[in-house]
Coordinates of C-alpha atoms in Angstrom, one line a residue:
X22 CA 18.5 46.3 -14.7
X23 CA 15.3 45.3 -16.6
X24 CA 15.8 41.7 -15.5
X25 CA 16.0 42.6 -11.9
X26 CA 12.9 44.7 -12.0
X27 CA 11.1 41.8 -13.8
X28 CA 12.5 39.2 -11.2
X29 CA 10.9 41.5 -8.3
X30 CA 7.5 41.8 -9.8
X31 CA 7.3 38.0 -10.5
X32 CA 8.7 37.3 -6.8
X33 CA 5.4 39.6 -5.5
X34 CA 3.2 37.8 -7.4
X35 CA 4.6 34.4 -6.5
X36 CA 4.3 35.3 -2.9
X37 CA 0.6 36.1 -3.1
X38 CA 0.3 32.8 -5.3
X39 CA 2.0 30.9 -2.1
X40 CA -0.2 32.5 0.3
X41 CA -3.3 31.9 -1.5
X42 CA -2.4 28.0 -2.0
X43 CA -1.5 27.8 1.6
X44 CA -5.0 28.9 2.6
X45 CA -6.5 26.7 -0.1
X46 CA -4.8 23.8 1.6
X47 CA -5.5 25.1 5.2
X48 CA -9.2 25.3 4.3
X49 CA -9.1 21.5 2.8
X50 CA -7.5 20.4 5.7
X51 CA -4.5 19.1 3.3
X52 CA -0.5 19.5 4.1
X53 CA 1.2 22.3 2.3
X54 CA 4.5 20.6 3.1
X55 CA 7.3 19.2 0.8
X56 CA 8.0 15.4 1.8
X57 CA 11.1 15.1 3.9
X58 CA 13.8 12.7 2.7
X59 CA 14.1 11.0 5.8
X60 CA 10.6 9.3 5.7
X61 CA 11.7 8.0 2.7
X62 CA 14.5 6.4 4.4
X63 CA 11.9 4.8 6.4
X64 CA 11.3 2.6 3.4
X65 CA 14.1 0.5 4.3
X66 CA 16.3 0.9 1.0
X67 CA 18.4 -2.1 0.3
X68 CA 20.8 0.2 -1.6
X69 CA 21.2 2.7 -4.2
X70 CA 22.6 3.0 -7.7
X71 CA 24.3 6.1 -9.1
X72 CA 22.2 6.8 -12.7
X73 CA 24.6 9.5 -13.6
X74 CA 23.0 12.7 -15.5
X75 CA 19.7 12.3 -16.5
X76 CA 16.4 14.6 -17.4
X77 CA 13.9 14.2 -15.0
X78 CA 10.2 15.6 -14.9
X79 CA 10.2 18.6 -12.6
X80 CA 6.6 17.7 -11.5
X81 CA 8.1 14.4 -10.0
X82 CA 10.8 16.6 -7.9
X83 CA 8.5 16.4 -4.5
X84 CA 10.7 16.4 -1.6
X85 CA 13.7 17.7 -0.2
X86 CA 16.8 16.1 1.7
X87 CA 17.0 19.1 4.4
X88 CA 15.0 21.9 3.0
X89 CA 11.5 20.6 3.2
X90 CA 10.4 23.3 5.6
X91 CA 11.2 26.4 3.1
X92 CA 9.2 25.3 0.4
X93 CA 5.4 24.7 0.2
X94 CA 3.9 21.0 -1.5
X95 CA 4.6 22.7 -4.8
X96 CA 7.9 23.6 -4.4
X97 CA 7.6 27.3 -4.2
X98 CA 9.3 29.2 -1.6
X99 CA 7.2 30.1 1.6
X100 CA 10.0 31.9 3.7
X101 CA 11.4 35.3 3.2
X102 CA 14.9 34.2 2.9
X103 CA 14.1 31.6 0.4
X104 CA 11.8 33.8 -1.8
X105 CA 14.8 36.4 -1.8
X106 CA 17.0 33.7 -3.0
X107 CA 14.5 32.6 -5.5
X108 CA 14.6 36.4 -6.8
X109 CA 18.1 36.6 -7.2
X110 CA 18.2 33.4 -9.3
X111 CA 15.5 34.4 -11.7
X112 CA 17.2 37.6 -12.2
X113 CA 20.4 35.8 -13.0
X114 CA 18.0 33.5 -15.5
X115 CA 16.9 36.6 -17.3
X116 CA 20.2 37.8 -17.6
X117 CA 20.8 34.4 -19.4
X118 CA 22.7 32.4 -16.7
X119 CA 22.7 28.6 -17.3
X120 CA 22.7 26.6 -14.2
X121 CA 24.4 23.5 -13.5
X122 CA 22.3 20.2 -13.0
X123 CA 20.7 19.9 -9.6
X124 CA 21.4 16.3 -7.5
X125 CA 18.5 14.0 -6.5
X126 CA 17.4 10.8 -5.0
X127 CA 14.9 9.0 -7.0
X128 CA 12.8 7.0 -4.6
X129 CA 10.1 5.0 -7.0
X130 CA 8.9 7.7 -9.3
X131 CA 9.4 10.4 -7.2
X132 CA 12.7 12.3 -6.2
X133 CA 14.0 14.4 -3.4
X134 CA 16.6 17.1 -3.7
X135 CA 19.6 16.7 -2.7
X136 CA 21.4 19.5 -3.8
X137 CA 19.5 22.6 -5.9
X138 CA 16.1 23.1 -4.1
X139 CA 16.1 26.8 -5.4
X140 CA 17.0 25.9 -8.8
X141 CA 13.8 23.1 -8.5
X142 CA 11.9 26.2 -7.3
X143 CA 12.6 28.1 -9.8
X144 CA 11.8 25.8 -12.3
X145 CA 8.4 25.2 -10.8
X146 CA 7.4 28.7 -10.7
X147 CA 8.3 29.3 -14.5
X148 CA 6.7 26.2 -15.5
X149 CA 9.5 24.5 -16.6
X150 CA 8.6 20.8 -17.3
X151 CA 12.2 19.1 -17.3
X152 CA 15.5 19.6 -15.5
X153 CA 18.7 17.8 -15.7
X154 CA 20.0 16.4 -12.5
X155 CA 22.1 13.8 -11.3
X156 CA 20.2 11.1 -9.8
X157 CA 20.9 8.4 -7.2
X158 CA 18.3 5.5 -7.1
X159 CA 17.3 4.0 -3.9
X160 CA 15.8 0.6 -4.2
X161 CA 12.8 0.3 -1.9
X162 CA 10.2 -2.3 -1.5
X163 CA 7.5 0.2 -1.5
X164 CA 8.0 2.8 -4.2
X165 CA 7.3 6.6 -3.4
X166 CA 4.6 7.9 -5.8
X167 CA 4.7 11.9 -6.9
X168 CA 1.1 12.6 -5.3
X169 CA 1.9 11.0 -2.1
X170 CA 1.6 13.0 1.1
X171 CA 3.6 12.8 4.5
X172 CA 0.9 10.3 5.8
X173 CA 1.1 8.2 2.9
X174 CA 4.9 7.9 3.2
X175 CA 4.6 6.9 6.7
X176 CA 2.0 4.4 5.7
X177 CA 4.4 3.0 3.0
X178 CA 7.1 3.1 5.9
X179 CA 4.9 0.9 8.2
X180 CA 4.2 -1.4 5.1
X181 CA 7.7 -1.9 4.4
X182 CA 8.4 -2.7 7.9
X183 CA 5.9 -5.2 7.4
X184 CA 7.0 -6.8 4.3
X185 CA 10.9 -7.1 6.0
X186 CA 9.5 -8.8 8.9
X187 CA 7.3 -11.3 6.7
X188 CA 8.9 -11.5 3.8
X189 CA 5.8 -12.1 2.1
X190 CA 7.2 -11.2 -1.4
X191 CA 9.8 -13.7 -1.3
X192 CA 7.8 -16.2 0.3
X193 CA 4.5 -15.5 -2.0
X194 CA 5.7 -13.8 -4.9
X195 CA 2.4 -13.5 -6.2
X196 CA 1.0 -11.8 -3.3
X197 CA -1.0 -8.5 -3.8
X198 CA -0.1 -5.5 -2.1
X199 CA -1.5 -5.1 1.1
X200 CA -2.8 -1.3 1.6
X201 CA -4.4 0.5 4.7
X202 CA -5.8 4.2 5.0
X203 CA -5.2 4.3 8.7
X204 CA -1.7 4.0 10.7
X205 CA -0.7 1.0 12.6
X206 CA -2.6 -1.9 11.3
X207 CA 0.2 -3.6 9.7
X208 CA 1.0 -4.6 13.4
X209 CA -2.2 -6.1 13.6
X210 CA -1.5 -8.0 10.6
X211 CA 1.6 -9.3 12.4
X212 CA -0.7 -10.4 15.7
X213 CA -2.9 -12.4 13.0
X214 CA -0.1 -14.3 11.6
X215 CA 1.4 -15.3 15.4
X216 CA -2.0 -16.1 16.7
X217 CA -2.6 -18.4 13.4
X218 CA 0.9 -19.8 14.4
X219 CA 0.2 -20.5 17.7
X220 CA -3.0 -22.3 17.4
X221 CA -1.9 -24.4 14.4
X222 CA 1.3 -25.6 16.6
X223 CA -1.2 -26.5 19.3
X224 CA -3.6 -28.3 16.7
X225 CA -0.5 -29.9 15.2
X226 CA 1.7 -30.8 18.0
X227 CA 4.7 -28.8 16.5
X228 CA 6.6 -25.9 16.2
X229 CA 5.3 -23.8 13.0
X230 CA 8.0 -21.8 11.6
X231 CA 7.5 -18.4 11.0
X232 CA 8.0 -18.5 7.3
X233 CA 5.3 -21.3 7.1
X234 CA 2.9 -18.9 9.1
X235 CA 3.3 -16.6 7.1
X236 CA 2.2 -18.3 3.6
X237 CA -0.5 -19.7 5.7
X238 CA -1.9 -16.9 6.9
X239 CA -1.8 -15.6 3.4
X240 CA -3.3 -18.3 1.3
X241 CA -5.9 -19.5 3.9
X242 CA -7.3 -16.3 5.6
X243 CA -6.3 -13.2 4.2
X244 CA -6.4 -13.9 0.5
X245 CA -9.8 -16.1 0.8
X246 CA -11.1 -13.1 2.8
X247 CA -10.2 -10.2 0.2
X248 CA -11.6 -12.5 -2.4
X249 CA -15.1 -12.9 -0.6
X250 CA -14.7 -8.8 -0.3
X251 CA -14.6 -8.7 -4.1
X252 CA -17.2 -11.1 -4.7
X253 CA -19.6 -9.2 -2.8
X254 CA -18.6 -5.9 -3.9
X255 CA -18.4 -4.7 -0.5
X256 CA -15.4 -2.5 -1.0
X257 CA -18.2 -0.1 -3.2
X258 CA -20.3 0.4 -0.1
X259 CA -17.2 1.9 2.0
X260 CA -15.7 4.7 -0.3
X261 CA -12.4 5.8 0.9
X262 CA -11.3 2.6 2.0
X263 CA -9.3 -0.3 0.9
X264 CA -9.6 -3.9 1.0
X265 CA -6.8 -4.6 3.5
X266 CA -9.2 -2.0 5.9
X267 CA -12.4 -4.0 5.3
X268 CA -10.2 -7.2 5.5
X269 CA -9.3 -6.3 9.5
X270 CA -13.3 -5.2 9.9
X271 CA -14.4 -8.8 8.5
X272 CA -12.0 -10.5 11.1
X273 CA -13.0 -8.6 13.7
X274 CA -16.7 -9.3 12.9
X275 CA -15.7 -13.1 12.9
X276 CA -13.9 -13.1 16.0
X277 CA -16.7 -11.5 17.8
X278 CA -19.1 -14.1 16.4
X279 CA -16.7 -17.1 17.4
X280 CA -16.2 -15.6 20.9
X281 CA -19.9 -14.2 21.9
X282 CA -22.0 -16.5 20.0
X283 CA -19.7 -19.9 19.4
X284 CA -20.0 -19.4 15.5
X285 CA -17.2 -20.1 13.6
X286 CA -17.4 -18.8 9.9
X287 CA -15.6 -19.3 6.9
X288 CA -14.1 -16.4 5.7
X289 CA -16.7 -15.8 2.8
X290 CA -19.5 -16.6 5.6
X291 CA -17.7 -14.0 7.8
X292 CA -17.7 -11.3 5.1
X293 CA -21.5 -11.7 4.2
X294 CA -22.2 -11.4 7.8
X295 CA -20.4 -8.4 8.0
X296 CA -22.0 -7.0 5.3
X297 CA -25.7 -7.9 6.5
X298 CA -24.8 -6.2 9.7
X299 CA -22.7 -3.3 8.7
X300 CA -23.5 -2.7 5.0
X301 CA -25.9 -0.3 3.8
X302 CA -29.3 0.2 5.1
X303 CA -31.2 -1.7 2.5
X304 CA -29.2 -4.9 2.8
X305 CA -29.5 -4.6 6.5
X306 CA -33.5 -4.7 5.9
X307 CA -33.3 -7.2 3.1
X308 CA -31.3 -9.5 5.5
X309 CA -33.9 -8.9 8.3
X310 CA -36.9 -9.5 6.0
X311 CA -35.0 -13.0 4.9
X312 CA -34.6 -13.8 8.8
X313 CA -38.3 -12.8 9.6
X314 CA -39.7 -15.3 6.4
X315 CA -37.4 -18.0 7.2
X316 CA -38.7 -17.7 10.9
X317 CA -42.5 -17.3 9.8
X318 CA -42.7 -19.7 6.8
X319 CA -39.7 -22.0 7.6
X320 CA -38.2 -21.0 4.5

């Protein structure tokens, strides 16, 4: 009876905690939901392996196969029936009941619950650090991390699709990760590759294989542009963005200059021109001063 009373008290505190966190996430404009497993499947897993019984970190359990709407981002119950179920489990735990291991899918460094959602919620709420689980590991080209949001998962799914279409990691093993902060950008990279393939075919009078075009694009366009961005320290001038974001902006700028002004710049020249046009005001002012001095004194 004492355990039931304690579970009731803890459930009331937990309900208040969940409501406060929901309000906090709403004020911050952040999602307060678990990651759905079907979005992880969009990462195009190549296979799965049964790892058997393992002890896993509770904090790395971030999603669910089919109960992701019943819990908040911290895997705490946010509906009346899940809270009631949590309360009953807590009373059993206080009475000395030992629960069986949960079942999870492992995707990168994160786990998605197949069976045992309420047991995970109980472990989260009581500060339990580890939990026993039967683990099925999925092989994915882009791993999920515990701090990922639903948007991150969609972005990674788009990246996985890009890697599947280009086979970039197979063709250029040393290729670095290409990450965007905005959805729909990997399709633009596919357009860049197709366009470069088309014009190379016209110049050389032959059909350029897709694989050759992918390697050519990465080695002679993407990588030199990113290296120029790093050399200029351009990323620091656009907080919250990635090198891939800046690559697209620089390439749009380069295309504009080529079309409107007839100027065909190298990747580094295009990056410098972009910085002079869209960088911090003091750099834009400095560029304007240099142009005036050259026009005035011929230097």
